[in-house]
XYZ file of N, CA and C in Angstrom:
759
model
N -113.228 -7.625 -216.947
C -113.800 -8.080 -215.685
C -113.506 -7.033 -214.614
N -114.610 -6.432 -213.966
C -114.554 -6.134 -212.505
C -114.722 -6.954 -211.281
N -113.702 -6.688 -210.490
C -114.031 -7.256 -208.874
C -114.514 -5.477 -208.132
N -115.535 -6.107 -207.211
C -116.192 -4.993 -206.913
C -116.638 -5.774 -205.238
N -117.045 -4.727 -204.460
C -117.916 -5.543 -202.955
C -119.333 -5.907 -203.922
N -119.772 -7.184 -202.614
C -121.085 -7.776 -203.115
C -121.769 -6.672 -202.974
N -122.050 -6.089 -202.684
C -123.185 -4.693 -202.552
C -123.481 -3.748 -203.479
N -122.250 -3.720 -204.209
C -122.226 -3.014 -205.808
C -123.342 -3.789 -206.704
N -124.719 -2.448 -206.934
C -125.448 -3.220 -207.900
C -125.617 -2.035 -209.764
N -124.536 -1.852 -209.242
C -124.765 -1.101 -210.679
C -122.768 -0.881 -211.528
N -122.464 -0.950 -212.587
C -121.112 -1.023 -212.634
C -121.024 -0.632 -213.725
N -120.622 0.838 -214.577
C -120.669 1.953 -216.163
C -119.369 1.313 -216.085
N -119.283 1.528 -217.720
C -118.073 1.554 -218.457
C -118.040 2.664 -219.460
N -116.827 3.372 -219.344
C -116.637 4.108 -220.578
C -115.423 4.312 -221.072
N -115.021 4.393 -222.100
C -113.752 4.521 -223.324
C -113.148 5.575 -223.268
N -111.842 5.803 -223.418
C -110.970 7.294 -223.564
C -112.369 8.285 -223.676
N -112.776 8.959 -222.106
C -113.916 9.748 -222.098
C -114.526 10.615 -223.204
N -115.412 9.347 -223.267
C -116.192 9.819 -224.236
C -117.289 10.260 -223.927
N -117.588 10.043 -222.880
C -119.138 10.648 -221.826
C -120.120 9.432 -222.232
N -119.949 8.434 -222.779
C -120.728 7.057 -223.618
C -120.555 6.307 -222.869
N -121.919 5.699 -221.451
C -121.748 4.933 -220.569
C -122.012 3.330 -221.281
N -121.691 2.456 -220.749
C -122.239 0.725 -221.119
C -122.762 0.159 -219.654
N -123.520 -0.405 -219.104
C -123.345 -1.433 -218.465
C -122.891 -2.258 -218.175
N -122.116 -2.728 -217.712
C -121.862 -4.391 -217.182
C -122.674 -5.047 -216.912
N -122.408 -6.308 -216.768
C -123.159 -7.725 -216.361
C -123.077 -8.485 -215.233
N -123.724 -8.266 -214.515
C -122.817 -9.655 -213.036
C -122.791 -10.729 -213.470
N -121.560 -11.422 -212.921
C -121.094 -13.042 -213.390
C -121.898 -13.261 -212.510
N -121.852 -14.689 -212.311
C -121.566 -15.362 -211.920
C -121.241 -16.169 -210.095
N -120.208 -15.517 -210.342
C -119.766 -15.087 -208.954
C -119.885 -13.814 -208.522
N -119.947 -13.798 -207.103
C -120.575 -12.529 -206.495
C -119.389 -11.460 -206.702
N -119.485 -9.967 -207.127
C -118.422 -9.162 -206.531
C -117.947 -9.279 -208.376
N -118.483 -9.649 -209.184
C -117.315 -9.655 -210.476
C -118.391 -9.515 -211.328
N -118.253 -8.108 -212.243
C -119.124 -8.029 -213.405
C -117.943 -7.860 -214.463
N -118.607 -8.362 -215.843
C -118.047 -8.409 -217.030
C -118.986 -7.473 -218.413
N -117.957 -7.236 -219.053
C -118.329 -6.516 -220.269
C -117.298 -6.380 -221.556
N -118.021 -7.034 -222.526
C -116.722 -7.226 -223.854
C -117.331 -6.623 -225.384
N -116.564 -5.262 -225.325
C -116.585 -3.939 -226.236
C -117.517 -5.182 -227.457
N -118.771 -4.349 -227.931
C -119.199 -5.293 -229.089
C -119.114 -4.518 -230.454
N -118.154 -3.708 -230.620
C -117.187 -3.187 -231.849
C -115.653 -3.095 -231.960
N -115.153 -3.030 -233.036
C -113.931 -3.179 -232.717
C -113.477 -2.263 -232.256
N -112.101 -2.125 -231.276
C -111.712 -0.637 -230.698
C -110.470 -0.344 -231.406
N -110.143 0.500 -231.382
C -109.078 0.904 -232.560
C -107.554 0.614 -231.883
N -106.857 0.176 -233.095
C -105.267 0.314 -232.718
C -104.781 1.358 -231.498
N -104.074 1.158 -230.406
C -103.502 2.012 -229.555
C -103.444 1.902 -228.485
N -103.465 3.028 -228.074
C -103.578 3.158 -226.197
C -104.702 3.691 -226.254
N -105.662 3.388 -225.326
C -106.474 3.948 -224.194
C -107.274 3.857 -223.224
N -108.128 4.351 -222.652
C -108.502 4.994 -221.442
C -109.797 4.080 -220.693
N -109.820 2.995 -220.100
C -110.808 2.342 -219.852
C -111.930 3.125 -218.368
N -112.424 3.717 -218.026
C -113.349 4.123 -216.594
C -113.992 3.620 -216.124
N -114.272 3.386 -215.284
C -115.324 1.886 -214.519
C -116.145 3.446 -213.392
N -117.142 2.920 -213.526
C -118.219 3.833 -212.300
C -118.742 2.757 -211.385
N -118.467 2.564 -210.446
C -119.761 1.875 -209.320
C -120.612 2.576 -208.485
N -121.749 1.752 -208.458
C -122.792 2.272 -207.297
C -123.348 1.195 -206.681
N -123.377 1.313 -205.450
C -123.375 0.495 -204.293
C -125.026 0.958 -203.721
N -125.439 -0.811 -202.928
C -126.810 -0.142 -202.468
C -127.408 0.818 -201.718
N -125.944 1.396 -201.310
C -126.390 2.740 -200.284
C -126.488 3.682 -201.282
N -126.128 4.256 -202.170
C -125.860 5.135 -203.526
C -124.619 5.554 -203.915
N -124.153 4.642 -203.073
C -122.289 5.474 -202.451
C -121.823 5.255 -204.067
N -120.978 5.974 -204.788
C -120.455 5.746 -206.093
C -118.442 5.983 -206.154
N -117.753 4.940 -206.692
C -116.238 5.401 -207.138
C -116.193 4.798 -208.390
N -115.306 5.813 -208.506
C -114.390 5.629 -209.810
C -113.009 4.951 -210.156
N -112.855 4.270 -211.296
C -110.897 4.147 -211.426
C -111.521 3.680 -212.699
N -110.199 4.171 -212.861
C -109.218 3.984 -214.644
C -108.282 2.501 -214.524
N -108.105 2.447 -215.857
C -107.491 0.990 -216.513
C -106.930 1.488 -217.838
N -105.388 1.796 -218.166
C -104.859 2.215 -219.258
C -104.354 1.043 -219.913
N -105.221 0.859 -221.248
C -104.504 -0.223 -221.964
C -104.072 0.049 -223.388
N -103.437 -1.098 -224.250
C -102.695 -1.048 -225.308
C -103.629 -2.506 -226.506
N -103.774 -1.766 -227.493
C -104.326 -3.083 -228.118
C -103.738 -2.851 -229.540
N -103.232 -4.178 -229.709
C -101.712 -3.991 -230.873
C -102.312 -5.627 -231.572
N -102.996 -5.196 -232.710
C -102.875 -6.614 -233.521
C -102.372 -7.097 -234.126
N -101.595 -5.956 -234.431
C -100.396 -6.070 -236.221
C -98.869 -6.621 -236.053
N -98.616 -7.543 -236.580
C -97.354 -7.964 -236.591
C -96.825 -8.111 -237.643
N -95.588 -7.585 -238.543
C -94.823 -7.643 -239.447
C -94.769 -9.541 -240.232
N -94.831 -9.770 -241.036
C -94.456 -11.751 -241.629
C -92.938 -11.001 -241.881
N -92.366 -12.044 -240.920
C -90.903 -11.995 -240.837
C -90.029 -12.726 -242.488
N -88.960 -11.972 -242.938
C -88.799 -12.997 -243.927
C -87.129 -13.635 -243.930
N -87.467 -15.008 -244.387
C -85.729 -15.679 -243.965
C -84.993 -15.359 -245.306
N -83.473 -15.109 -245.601
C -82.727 -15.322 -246.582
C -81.637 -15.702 -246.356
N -81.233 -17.040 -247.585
C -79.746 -17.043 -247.115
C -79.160 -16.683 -247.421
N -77.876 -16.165 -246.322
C -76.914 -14.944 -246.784
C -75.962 -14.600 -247.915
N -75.832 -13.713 -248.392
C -75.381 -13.538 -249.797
C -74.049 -14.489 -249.971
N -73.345 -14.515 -248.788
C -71.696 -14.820 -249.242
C -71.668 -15.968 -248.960
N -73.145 -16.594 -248.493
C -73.278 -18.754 -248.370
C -73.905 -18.934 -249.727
N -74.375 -17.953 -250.366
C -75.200 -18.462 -251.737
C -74.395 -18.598 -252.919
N -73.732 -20.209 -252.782
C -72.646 -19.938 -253.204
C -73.048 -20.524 -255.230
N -74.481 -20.873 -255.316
C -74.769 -21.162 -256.754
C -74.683 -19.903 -257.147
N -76.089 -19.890 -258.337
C -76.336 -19.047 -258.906
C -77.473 -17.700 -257.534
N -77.404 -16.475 -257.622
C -77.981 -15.931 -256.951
C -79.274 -16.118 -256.782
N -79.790 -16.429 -255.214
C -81.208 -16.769 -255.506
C -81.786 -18.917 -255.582
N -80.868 -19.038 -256.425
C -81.089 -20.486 -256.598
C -81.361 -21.343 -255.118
N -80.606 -20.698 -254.154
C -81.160 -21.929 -252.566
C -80.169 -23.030 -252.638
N -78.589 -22.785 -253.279
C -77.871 -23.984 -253.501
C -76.484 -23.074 -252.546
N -76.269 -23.779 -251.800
C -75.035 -23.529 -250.658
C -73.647 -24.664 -251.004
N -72.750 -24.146 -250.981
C -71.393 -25.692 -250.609
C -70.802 -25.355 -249.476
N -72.116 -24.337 -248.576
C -71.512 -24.057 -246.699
C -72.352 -25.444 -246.098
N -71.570 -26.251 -245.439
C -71.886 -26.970 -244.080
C -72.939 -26.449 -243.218
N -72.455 -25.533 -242.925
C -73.035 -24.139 -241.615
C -73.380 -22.818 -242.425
N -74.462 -22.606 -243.525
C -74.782 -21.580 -244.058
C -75.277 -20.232 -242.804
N -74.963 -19.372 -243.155
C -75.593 -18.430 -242.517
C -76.905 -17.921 -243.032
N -78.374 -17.620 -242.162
C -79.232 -17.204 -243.158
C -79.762 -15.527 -242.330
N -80.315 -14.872 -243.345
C -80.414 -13.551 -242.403
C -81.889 -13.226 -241.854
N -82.582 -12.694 -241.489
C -83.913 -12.552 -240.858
C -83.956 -11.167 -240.996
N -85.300 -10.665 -241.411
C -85.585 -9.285 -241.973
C -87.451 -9.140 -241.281
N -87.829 -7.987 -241.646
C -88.857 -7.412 -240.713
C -89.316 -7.893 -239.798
N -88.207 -7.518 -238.509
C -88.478 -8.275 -237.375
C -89.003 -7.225 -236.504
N -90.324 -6.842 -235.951
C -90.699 -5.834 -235.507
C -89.879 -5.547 -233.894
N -90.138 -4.140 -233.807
C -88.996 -4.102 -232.591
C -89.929 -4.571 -230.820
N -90.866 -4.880 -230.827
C -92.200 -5.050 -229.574
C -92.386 -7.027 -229.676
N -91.419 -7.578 -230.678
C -90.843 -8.973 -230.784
C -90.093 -9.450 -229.680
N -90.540 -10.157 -229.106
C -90.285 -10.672 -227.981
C -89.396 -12.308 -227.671
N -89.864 -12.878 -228.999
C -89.643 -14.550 -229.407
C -89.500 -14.842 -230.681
N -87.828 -15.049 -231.097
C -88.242 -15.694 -232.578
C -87.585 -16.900 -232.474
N -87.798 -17.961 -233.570
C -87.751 -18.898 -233.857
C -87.337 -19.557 -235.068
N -86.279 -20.482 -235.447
C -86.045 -20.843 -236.786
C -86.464 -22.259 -236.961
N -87.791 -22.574 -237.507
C -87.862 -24.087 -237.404
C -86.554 -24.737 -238.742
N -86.568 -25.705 -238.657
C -85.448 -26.808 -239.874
C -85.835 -28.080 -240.047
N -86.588 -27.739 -241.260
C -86.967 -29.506 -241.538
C -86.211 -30.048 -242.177
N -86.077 -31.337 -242.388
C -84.820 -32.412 -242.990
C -84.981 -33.484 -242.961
N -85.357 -34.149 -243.812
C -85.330 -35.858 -243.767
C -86.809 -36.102 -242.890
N -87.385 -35.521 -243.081
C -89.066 -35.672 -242.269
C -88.839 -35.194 -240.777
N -87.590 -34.860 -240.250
C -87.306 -34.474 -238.971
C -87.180 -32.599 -239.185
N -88.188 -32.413 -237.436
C -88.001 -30.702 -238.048
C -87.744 -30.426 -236.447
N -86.364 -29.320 -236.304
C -86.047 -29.046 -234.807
C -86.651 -27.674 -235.254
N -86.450 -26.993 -233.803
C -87.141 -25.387 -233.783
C -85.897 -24.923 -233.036
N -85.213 -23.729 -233.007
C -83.866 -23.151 -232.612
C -84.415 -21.641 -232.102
N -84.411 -21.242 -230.586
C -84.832 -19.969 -230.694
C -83.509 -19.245 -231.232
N -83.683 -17.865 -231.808
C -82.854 -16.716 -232.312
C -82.405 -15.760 -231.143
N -81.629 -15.154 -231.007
C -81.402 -13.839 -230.237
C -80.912 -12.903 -231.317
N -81.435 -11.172 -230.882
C -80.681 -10.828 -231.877
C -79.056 -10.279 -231.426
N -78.764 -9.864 -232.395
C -76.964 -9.914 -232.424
C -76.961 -8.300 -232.673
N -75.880 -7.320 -232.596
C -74.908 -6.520 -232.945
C -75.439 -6.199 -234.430
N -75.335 -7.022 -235.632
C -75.398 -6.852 -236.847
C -76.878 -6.774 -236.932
N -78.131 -7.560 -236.366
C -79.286 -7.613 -236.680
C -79.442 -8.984 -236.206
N -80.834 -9.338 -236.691
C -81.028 -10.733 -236.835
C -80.666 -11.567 -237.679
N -80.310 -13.283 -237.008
C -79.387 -13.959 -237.882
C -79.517 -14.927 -237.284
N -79.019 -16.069 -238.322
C -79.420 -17.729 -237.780
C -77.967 -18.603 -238.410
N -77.418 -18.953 -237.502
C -76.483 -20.078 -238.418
C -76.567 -21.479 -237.303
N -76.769 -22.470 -238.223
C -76.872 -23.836 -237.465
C -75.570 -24.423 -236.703
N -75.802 -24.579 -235.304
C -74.550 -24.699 -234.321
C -73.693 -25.987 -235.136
N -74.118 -26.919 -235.600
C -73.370 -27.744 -235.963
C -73.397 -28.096 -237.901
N -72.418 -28.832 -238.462
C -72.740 -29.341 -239.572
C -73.972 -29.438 -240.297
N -74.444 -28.891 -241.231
C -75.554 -29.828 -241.743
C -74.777 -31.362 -243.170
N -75.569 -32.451 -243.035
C -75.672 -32.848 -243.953
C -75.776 -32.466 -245.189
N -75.593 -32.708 -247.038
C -75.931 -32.460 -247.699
C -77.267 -33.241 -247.878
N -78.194 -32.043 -249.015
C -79.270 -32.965 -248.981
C -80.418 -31.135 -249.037
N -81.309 -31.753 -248.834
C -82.553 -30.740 -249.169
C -82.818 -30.052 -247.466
N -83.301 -28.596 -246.796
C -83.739 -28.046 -246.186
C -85.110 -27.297 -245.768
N -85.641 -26.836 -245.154
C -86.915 -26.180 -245.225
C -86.693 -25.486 -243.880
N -86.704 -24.038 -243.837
C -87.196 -23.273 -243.042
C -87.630 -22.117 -243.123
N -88.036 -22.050 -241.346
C -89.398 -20.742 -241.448
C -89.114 -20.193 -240.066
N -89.568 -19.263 -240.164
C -89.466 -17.856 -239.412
C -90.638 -17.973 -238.231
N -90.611 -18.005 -236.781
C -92.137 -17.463 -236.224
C -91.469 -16.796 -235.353
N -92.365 -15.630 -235.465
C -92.238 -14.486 -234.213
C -93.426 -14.370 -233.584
N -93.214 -13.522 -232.069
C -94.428 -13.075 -231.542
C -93.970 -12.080 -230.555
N -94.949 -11.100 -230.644
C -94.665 -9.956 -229.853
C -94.964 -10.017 -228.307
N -95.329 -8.822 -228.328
C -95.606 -8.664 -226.675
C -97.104 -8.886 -226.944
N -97.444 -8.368 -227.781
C -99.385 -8.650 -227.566
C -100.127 -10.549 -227.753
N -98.848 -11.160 -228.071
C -99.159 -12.554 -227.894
C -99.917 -12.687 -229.442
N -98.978 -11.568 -230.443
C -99.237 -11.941 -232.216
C -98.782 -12.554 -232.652
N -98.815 -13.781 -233.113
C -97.439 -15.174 -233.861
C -97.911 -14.533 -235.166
N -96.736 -14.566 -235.851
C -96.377 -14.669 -237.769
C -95.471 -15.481 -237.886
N -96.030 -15.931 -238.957
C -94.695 -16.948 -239.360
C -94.272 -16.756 -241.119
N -92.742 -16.548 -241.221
C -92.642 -16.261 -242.469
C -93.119 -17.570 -243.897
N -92.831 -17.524 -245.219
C -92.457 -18.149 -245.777
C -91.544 -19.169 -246.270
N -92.035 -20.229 -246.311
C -90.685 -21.203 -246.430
C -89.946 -20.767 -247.009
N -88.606 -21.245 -246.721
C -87.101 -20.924 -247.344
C -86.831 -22.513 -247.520
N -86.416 -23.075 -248.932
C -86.141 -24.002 -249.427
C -84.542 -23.725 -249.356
N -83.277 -24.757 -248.951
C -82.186 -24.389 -249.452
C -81.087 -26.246 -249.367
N -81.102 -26.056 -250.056
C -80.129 -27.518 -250.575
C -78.692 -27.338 -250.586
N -78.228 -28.363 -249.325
C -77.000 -28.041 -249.331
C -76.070 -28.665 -249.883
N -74.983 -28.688 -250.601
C -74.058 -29.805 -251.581
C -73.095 -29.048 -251.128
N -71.644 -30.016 -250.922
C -70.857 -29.898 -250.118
C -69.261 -30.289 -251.353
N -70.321 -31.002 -251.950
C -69.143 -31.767 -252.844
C -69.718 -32.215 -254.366
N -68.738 -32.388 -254.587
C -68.733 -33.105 -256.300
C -67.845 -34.032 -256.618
N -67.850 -34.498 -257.518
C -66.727 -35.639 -258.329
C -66.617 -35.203 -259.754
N -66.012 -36.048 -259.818
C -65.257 -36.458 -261.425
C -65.367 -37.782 -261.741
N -66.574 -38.021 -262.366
C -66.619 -39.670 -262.644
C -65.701 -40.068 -263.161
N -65.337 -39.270 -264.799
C -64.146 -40.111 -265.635
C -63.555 -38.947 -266.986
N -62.405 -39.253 -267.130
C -61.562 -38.279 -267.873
C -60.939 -39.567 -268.816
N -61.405 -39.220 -269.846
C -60.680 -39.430 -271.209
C -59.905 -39.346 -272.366
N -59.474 -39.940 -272.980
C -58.124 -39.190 -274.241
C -59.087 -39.794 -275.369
N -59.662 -38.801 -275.675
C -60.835 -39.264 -276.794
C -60.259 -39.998 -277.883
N -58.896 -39.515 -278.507
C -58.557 -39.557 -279.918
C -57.092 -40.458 -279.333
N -57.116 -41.924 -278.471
C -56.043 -42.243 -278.051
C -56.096 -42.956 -279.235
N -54.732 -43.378 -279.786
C -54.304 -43.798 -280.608
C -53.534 -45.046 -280.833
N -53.627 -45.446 -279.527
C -52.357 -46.777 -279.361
C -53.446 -47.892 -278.791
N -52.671 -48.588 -277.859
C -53.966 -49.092 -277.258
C -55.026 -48.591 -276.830
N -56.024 -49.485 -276.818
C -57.092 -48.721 -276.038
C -56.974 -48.801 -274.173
N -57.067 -47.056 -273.759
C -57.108 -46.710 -272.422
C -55.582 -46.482 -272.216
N -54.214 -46.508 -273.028
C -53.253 -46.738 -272.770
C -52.603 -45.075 -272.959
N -54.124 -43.905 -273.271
C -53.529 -42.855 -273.100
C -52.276 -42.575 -273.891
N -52.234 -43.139 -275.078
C -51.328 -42.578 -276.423
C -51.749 -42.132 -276.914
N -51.298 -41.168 -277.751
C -51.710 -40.701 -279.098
C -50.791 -40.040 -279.872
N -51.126 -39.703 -281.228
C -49.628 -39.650 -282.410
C -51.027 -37.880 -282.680
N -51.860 -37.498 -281.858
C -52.417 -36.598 -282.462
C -51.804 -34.766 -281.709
N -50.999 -33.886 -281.849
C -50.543 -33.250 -281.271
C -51.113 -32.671 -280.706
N -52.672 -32.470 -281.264
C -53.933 -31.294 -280.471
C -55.072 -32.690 -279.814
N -54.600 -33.295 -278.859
C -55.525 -33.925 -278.251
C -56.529 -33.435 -277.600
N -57.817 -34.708 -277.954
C -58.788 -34.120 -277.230
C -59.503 -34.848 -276.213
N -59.790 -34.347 -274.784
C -60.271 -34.966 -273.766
C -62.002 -35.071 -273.169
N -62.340 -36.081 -272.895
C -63.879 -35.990 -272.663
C -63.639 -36.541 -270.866
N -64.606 -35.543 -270.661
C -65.131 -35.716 -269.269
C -66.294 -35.499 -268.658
N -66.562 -36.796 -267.972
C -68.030 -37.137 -267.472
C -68.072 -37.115 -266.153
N -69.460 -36.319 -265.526
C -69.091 -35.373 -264.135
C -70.749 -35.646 -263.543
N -71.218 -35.512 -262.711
C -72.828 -35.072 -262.448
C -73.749 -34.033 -263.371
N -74.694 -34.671 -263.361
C -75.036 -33.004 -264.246
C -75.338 -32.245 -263.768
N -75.400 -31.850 -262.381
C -75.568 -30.141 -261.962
C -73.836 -29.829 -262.006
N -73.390 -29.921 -262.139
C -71.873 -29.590 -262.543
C -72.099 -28.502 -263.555
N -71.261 -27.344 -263.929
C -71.903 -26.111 -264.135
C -70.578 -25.396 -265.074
N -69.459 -25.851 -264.948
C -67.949 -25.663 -265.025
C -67.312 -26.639 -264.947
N -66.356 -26.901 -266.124
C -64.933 -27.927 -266.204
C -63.982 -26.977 -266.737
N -62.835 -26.893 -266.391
C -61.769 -26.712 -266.914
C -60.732 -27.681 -266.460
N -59.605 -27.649 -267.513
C -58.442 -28.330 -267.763
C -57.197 -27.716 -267.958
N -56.112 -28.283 -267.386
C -55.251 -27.529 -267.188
C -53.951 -28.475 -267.789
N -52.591 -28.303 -268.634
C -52.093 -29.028 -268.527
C -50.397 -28.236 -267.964
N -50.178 -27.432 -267.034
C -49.112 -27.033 -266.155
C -49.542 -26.844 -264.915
N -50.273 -27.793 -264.383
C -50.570 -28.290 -262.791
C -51.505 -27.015 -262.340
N -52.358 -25.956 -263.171
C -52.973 -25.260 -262.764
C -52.652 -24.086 -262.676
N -51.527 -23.973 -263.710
C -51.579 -21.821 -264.140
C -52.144 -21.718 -264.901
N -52.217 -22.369 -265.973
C -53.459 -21.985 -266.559
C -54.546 -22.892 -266.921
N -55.240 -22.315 -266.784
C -56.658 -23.251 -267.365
C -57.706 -22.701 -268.553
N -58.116 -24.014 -269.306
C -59.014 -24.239 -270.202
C -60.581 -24.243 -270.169
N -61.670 -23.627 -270.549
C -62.919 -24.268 -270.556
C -63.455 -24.961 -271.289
N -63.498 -26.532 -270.832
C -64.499 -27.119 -271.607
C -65.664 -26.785 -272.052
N -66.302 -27.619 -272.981
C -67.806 -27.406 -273.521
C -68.411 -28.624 -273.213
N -69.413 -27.930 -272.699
C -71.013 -29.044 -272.558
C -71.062 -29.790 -273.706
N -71.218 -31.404 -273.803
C -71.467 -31.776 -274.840
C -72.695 -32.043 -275.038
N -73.018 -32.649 -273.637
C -74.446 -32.858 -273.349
C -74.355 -33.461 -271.803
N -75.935 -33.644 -270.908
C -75.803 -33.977 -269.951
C -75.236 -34.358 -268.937
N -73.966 -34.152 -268.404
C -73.091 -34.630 -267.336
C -71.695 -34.798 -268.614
N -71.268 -34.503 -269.991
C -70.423 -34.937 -270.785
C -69.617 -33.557 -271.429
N -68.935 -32.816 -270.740
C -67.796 -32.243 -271.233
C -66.424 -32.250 -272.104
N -66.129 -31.258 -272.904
C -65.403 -32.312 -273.751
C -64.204 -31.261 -273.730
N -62.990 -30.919 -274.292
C -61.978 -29.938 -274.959
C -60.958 -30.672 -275.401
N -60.914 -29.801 -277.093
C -59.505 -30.362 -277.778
C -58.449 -29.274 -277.757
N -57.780 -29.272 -277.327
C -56.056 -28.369 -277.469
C -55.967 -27.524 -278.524
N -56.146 -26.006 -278.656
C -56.367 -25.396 -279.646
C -54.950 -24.889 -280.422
N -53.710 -25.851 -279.442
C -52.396 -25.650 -280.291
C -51.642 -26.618 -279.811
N -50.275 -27.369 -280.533
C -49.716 -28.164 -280.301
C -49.195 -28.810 -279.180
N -49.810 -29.843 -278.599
C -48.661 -30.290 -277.624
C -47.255 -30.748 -277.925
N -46.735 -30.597 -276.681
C -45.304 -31.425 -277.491
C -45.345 -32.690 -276.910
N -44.374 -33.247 -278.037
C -43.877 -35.037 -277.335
C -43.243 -35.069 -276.058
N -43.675 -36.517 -275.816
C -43.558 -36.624 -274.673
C -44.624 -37.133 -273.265
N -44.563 -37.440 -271.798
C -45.522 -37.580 -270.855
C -46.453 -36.521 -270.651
N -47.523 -36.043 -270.283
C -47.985 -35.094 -269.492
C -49.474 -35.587 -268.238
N -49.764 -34.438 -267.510
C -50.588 -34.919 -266.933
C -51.791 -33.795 -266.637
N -52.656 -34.166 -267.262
C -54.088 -33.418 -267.079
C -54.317 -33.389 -265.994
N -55.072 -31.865 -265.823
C -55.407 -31.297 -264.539
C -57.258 -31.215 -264.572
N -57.902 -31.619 -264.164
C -59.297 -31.432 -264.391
C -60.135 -30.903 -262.866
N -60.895 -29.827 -263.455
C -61.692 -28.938 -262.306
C -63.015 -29.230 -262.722
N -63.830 -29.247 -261.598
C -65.703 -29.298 -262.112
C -65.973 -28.572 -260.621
N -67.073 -27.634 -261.128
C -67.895 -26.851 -260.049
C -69.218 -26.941 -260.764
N -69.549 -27.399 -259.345
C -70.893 -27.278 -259.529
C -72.157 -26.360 -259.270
């Protein structure tokens, strides 16, 4: 758009001088002609020229230096290596407050954003960046339970991207349903036995991933075997002696 005096009846346009005049259009309103490039103009900076001529023949000139930037980087979220506390990659945390990291964040980024969905509820958290880079950790606790977030940025040219969901499930905890003396021998549940290499079964969740057993309060430890679904088992691969003792049982999940 030009503003121009009402008397201006003629109004050129031309591009980083190219000597290639256009016309304008009068609006509308008096004093304001318009004209909108009908090809695309290329990535960059340049050189807009406006010519007027007025009904006396009187003619000026001025320039308009602009920037036209369409491209914006898709930002991408990860959570941080030393919260990923499953298997690498898997999206399984036992952080409360995971840290997650933010990557191709263009530097003409002006606004980012971490949305967090949860339980059908989704907040939006703006980011600043930090010293180390960009980075997101949630001010308070999360619940355990399932996550969803995403990345939106936007630059100075008013470009939004928004990354790819980041799925990440947080578990905080585990149990130990039940520990057994498989081969008890006395009463039943009364935890006897006349067998010197006893053997113990233990039933846990099944994302549980690891059991060991310990029987000196945890210098050393044993690995159980999967027996099947949530059912771990180990028999003593050398004599106990007579007498009380007391099993030590670990599960990670």
């Amino acid at each position: 758009r030009v503003t121009v005096p009402e008397d201006v009846t003629v109004v050129r346009l031309s591009l980083d001088g190219s000597g290639s005049w256009v016309n304008a259009t009068a609006g509308a309103t008096k004093g304001e002609w318009n004209y909108s490039w009908p090809s695309d103009v290329g990535e960059g900076k340049h050189t807009l020229t406006v010519e007027v001529t007025d009904a006396a023949g009187n003619t000026a000139t001025k320039t308009l230096d602009f920037s036209i930037d369409t491209k914006l980087s898709e930002p991408v979220i990860t959570l941080n290596s030393a919260d990923d506390t499953g298997v690498p990659g898997d999206g399984l945390t036992s952080r409360a407050q995971p840290s997650f990291t933010l990557q191709d964040i263009d530097a003409d980024v002006v606004r980012v954003t971490v949305s967090v969905e949860h339980g059908g509820r989704t907040e939006t958290f703006d980011v600043l960046q930090g010293a180390g880079g960009w980075s997101f950790t949630p001010t308070a606790a999360w619940a355990d339970g399932s996550y969803t977030l995403k990345v939106t940025v936007e630059d100075e040219a008013g470009n939004i991207r928004h990354s790819a969901p980041l799925d990440v499930k947080v578990d905080t905890q585990t149990v130990i349903d039940r520990i057994e003396l498989v081969n008890d021998s006395g009463e039943p549940a009364d935890n006897l036995t006349n067998d010197v290499r006893p053997e113990f079964r233990v039933t846990v969740p099944e994302d549980v991933n690891r059991v060991r057993v310990s029987l000196d309060g945890g210098k050393t430890w044993m690995d159980a075997t999967k027996a099947s679904a949530g059912v771990w088992s180990y028999t003593w691969s050398s004599d106990v002696t007579e007498g009380a003792h007391v099993l030590t049982v670990e599960a990670t999940d």
